[in-house]
PDB file of C-alpha atoms in Angstrom:
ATOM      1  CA  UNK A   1      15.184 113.295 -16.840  1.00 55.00           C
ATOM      2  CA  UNK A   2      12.211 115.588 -17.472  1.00 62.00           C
ATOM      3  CA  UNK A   3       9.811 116.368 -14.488  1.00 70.00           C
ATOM      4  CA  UNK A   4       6.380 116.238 -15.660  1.00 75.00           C
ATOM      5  CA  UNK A   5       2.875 117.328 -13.869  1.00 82.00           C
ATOM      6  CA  UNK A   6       1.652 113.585 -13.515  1.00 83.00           C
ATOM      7  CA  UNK A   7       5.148 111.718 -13.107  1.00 83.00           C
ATOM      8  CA  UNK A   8       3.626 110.889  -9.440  1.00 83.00           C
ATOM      9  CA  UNK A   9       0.496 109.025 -10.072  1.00 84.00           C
ATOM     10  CA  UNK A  10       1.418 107.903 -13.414  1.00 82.00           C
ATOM     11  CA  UNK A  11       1.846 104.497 -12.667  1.00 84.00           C
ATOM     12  CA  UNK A  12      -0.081 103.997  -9.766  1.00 85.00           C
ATOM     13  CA  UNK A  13      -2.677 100.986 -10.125  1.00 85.00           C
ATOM     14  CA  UNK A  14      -6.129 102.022 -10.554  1.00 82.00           C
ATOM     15  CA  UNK A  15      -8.675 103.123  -7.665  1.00 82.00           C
ATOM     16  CA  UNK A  16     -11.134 100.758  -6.471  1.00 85.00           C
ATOM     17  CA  UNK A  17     -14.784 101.646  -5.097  1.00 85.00           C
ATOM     18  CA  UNK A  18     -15.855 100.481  -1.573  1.00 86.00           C
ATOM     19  CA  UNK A  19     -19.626 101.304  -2.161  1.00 89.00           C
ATOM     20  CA  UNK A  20     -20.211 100.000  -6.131  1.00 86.00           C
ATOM     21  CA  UNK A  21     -18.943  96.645  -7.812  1.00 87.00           C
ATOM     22  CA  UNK A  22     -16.728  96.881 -10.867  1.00 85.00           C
ATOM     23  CA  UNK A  23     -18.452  97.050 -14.196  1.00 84.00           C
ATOM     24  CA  UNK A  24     -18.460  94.017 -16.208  1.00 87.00           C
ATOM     25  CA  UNK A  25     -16.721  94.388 -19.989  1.00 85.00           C
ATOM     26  CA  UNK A  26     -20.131  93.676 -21.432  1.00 85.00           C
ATOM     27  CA  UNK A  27     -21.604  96.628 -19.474  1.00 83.00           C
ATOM     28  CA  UNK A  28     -18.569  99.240 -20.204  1.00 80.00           C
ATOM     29  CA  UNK A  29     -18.921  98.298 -23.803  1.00 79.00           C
ATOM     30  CA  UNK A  30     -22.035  99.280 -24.098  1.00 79.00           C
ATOM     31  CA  UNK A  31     -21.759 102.675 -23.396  1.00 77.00           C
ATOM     32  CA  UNK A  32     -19.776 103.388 -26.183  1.00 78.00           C
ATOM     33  CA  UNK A  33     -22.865 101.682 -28.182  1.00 73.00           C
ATOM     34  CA  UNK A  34     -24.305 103.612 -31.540  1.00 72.00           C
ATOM     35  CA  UNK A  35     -26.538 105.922 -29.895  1.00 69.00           C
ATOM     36  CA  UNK A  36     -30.222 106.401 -31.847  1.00 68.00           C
ATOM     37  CA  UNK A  37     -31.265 110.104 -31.154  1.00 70.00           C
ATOM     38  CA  UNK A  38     -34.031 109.941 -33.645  1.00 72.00           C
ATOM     39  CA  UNK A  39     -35.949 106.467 -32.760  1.00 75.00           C
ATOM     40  CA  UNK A  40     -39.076 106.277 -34.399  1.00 79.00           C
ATOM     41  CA  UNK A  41     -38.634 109.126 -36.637  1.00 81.00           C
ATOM     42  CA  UNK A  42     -38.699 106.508 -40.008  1.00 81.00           C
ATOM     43  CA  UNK A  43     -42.351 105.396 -38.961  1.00 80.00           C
ATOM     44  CA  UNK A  44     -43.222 108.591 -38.563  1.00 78.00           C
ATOM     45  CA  UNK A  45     -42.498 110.062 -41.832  1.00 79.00           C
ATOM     46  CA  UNK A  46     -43.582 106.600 -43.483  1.00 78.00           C
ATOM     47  CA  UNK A  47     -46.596 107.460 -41.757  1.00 74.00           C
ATOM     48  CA  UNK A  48     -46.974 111.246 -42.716  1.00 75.00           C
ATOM     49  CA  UNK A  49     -46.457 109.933 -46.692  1.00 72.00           C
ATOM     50  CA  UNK A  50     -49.456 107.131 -46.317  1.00 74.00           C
ATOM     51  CA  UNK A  51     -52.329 108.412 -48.497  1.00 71.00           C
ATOM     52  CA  UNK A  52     -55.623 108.367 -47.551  1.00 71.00           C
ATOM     53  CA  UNK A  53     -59.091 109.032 -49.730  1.00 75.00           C
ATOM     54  CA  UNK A  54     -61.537 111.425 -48.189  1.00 78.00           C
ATOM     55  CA  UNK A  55     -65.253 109.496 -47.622  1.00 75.00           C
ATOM     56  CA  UNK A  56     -68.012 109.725 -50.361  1.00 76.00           C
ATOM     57  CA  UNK A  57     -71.440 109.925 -49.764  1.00 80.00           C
ATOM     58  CA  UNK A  58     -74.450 108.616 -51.309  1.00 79.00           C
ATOM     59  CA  UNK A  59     -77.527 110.448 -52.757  1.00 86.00           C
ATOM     60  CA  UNK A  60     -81.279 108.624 -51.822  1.00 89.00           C
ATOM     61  CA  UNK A  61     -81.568 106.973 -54.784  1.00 88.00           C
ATOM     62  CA  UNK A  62     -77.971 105.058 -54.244  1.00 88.00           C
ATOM     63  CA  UNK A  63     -79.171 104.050 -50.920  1.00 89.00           C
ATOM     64  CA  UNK A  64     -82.128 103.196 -52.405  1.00 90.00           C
ATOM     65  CA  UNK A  65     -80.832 100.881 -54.941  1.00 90.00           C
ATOM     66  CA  UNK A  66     -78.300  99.715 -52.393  1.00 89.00           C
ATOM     67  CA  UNK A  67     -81.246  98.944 -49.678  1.00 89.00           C
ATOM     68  CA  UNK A  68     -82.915  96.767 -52.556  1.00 90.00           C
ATOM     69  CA  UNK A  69     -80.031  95.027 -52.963  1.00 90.00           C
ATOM     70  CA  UNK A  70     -79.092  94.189 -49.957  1.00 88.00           C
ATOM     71  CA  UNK A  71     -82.933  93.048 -48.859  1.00 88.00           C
ATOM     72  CA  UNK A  72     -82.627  90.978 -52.005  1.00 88.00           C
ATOM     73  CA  UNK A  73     -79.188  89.137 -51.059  1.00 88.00           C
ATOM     74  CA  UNK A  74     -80.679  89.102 -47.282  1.00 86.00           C
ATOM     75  CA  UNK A  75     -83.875  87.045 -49.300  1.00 86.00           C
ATOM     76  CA  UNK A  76     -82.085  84.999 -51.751  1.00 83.00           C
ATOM     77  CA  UNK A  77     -78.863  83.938 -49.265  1.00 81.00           C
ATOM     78  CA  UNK A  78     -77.214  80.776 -51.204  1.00 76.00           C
ATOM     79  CA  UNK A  79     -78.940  81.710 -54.403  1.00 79.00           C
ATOM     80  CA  UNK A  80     -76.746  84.541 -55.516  1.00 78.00           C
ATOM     81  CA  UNK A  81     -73.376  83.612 -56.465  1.00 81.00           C
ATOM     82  CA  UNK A  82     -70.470  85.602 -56.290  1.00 88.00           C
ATOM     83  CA  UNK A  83     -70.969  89.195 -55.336  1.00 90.00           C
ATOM     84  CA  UNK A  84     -68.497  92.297 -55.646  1.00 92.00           C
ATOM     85  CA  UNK A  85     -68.968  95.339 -52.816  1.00 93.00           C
ATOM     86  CA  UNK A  86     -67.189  98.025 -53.285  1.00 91.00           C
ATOM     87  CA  UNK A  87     -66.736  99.443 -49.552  1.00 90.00           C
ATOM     88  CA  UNK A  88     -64.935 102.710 -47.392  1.00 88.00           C
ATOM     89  CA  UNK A  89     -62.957 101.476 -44.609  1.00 87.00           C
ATOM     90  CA  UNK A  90     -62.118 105.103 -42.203  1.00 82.00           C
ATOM     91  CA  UNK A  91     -58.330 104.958 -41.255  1.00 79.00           C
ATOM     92  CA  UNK A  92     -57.087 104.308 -37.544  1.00 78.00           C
ATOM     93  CA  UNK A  93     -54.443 106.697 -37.275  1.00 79.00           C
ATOM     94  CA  UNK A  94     -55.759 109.766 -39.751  1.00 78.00           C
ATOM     95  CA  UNK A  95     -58.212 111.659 -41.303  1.00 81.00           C
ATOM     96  CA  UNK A  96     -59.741 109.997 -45.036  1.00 80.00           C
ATOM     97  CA  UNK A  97     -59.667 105.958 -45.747  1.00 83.00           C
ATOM     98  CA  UNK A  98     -59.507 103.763 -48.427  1.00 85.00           C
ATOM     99  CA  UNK A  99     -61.914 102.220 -50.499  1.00 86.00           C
ATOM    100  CA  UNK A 100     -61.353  98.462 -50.660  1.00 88.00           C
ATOM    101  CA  UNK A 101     -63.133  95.792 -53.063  1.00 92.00           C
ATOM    102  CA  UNK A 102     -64.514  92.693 -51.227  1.00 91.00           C
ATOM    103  CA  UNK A 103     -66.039  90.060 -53.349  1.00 90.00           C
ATOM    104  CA  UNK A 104     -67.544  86.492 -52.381  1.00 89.00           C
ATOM    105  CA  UNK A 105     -70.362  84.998 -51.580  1.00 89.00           C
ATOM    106  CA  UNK A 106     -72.857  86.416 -48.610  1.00 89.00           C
ATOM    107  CA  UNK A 107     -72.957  83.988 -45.916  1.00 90.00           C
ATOM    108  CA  UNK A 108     -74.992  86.400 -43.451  1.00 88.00           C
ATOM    109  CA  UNK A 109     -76.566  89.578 -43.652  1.00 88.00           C
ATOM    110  CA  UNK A 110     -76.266  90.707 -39.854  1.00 88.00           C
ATOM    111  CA  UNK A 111     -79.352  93.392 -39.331  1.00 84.00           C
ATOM    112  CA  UNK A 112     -78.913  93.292 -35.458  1.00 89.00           C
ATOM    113  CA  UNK A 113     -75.259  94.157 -35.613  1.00 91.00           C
ATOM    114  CA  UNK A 114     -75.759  96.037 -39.400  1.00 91.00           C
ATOM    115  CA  UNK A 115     -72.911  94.020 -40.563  1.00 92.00           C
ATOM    116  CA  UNK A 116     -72.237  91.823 -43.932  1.00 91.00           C
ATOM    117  CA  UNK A 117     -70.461  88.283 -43.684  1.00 91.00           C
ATOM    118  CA  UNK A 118     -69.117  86.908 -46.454  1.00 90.00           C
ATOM    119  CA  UNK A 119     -68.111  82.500 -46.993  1.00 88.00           C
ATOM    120  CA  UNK A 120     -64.362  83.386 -46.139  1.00 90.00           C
ATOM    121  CA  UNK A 121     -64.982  84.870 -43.071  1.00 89.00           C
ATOM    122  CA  UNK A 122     -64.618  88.446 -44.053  1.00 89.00           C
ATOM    123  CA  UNK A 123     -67.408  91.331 -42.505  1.00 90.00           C
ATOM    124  CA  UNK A 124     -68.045  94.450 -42.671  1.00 91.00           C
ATOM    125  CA  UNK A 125     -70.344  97.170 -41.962  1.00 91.00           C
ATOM    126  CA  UNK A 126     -73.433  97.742 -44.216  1.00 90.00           C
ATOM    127  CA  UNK A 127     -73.037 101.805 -43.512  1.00 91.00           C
ATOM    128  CA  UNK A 128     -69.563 101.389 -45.494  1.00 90.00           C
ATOM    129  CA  UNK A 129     -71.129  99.824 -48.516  1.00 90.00           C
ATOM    130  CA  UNK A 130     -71.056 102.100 -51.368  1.00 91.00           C
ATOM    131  CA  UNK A 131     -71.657  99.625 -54.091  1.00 90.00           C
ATOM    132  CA  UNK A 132     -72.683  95.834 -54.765  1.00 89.00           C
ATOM    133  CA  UNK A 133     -72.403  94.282 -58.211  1.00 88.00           C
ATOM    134  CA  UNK A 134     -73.516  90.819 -59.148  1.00 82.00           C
ATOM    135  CA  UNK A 135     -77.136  91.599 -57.549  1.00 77.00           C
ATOM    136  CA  UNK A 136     -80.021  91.627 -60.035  1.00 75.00           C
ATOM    137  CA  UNK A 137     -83.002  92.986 -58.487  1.00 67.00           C
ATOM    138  CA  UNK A 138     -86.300  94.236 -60.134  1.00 60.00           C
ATOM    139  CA  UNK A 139     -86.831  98.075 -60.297  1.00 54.00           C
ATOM    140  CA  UNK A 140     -83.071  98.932 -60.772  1.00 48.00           C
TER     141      UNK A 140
END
């Protein structure tokens, strides 16, 4: 028979700790887990391709027509039916925006807080208004 370098602890049972329990199978399984080096890199790149639309501005006589309108809608509230405002809503985690289109009917026009309220329950800030249609006001 062969003499080999661990023939004398080959088959001794295995050491035990004084100072720390034994592992549980649950815990020694999971260190052979999948290991995620890269966690959060997928939102990050989904982030980096989201588009955004740099902010227009208006000339005077757009905020003129839009200051008509609005003093009109804040006049005739409940009159005016429908109404379509076309609005630019900065982004929260970039530079630019989007533009979204908000239609319904104007429950409130908020001059202490400078905000719109439409019937649904939707607001939003008259500085972000960059166009209402459905408003018929003299001197357009």
């Amino acid at each position: 028979m062969a003499c080999h370098d661990y023939d004398d602890i080959l088959h001794l049972s295995r050491p035990v700790s004084g100072r720390h329990a034994r592992m549980s199978m649950v815990d020694r399984g999971a260190q052979f887990s999948p290991f995620a080096a890269l966690v959060g890199y997928e939102q990050v790149l989904q982030e980096s391709a989201r588009l955004t639309q740099e902010e227009t501005f208006l000339d005077e006589s757009s905020k003129e027509l839009l200051d008509r309108k609005l003093r009109f809608l804040a006049d005739h509230l409940g009159q005016v039916g429908q109404v379509r405002f076309l609005c630019y809503r900065p982004d929260e985690r970039k530079s630019g925006g989007s533009f979204l289109r908000l239609e319904g009917s104007v429950k409130k026009i908020d001059l202490y807080r400078r905000r719109v309220v439409l019937a649904d329950g939707q607001e939003f800030a008259i500085e972000d208004i960059r166009s209402i249609d459905g408003v018929e006001c003299e001197n357009q």
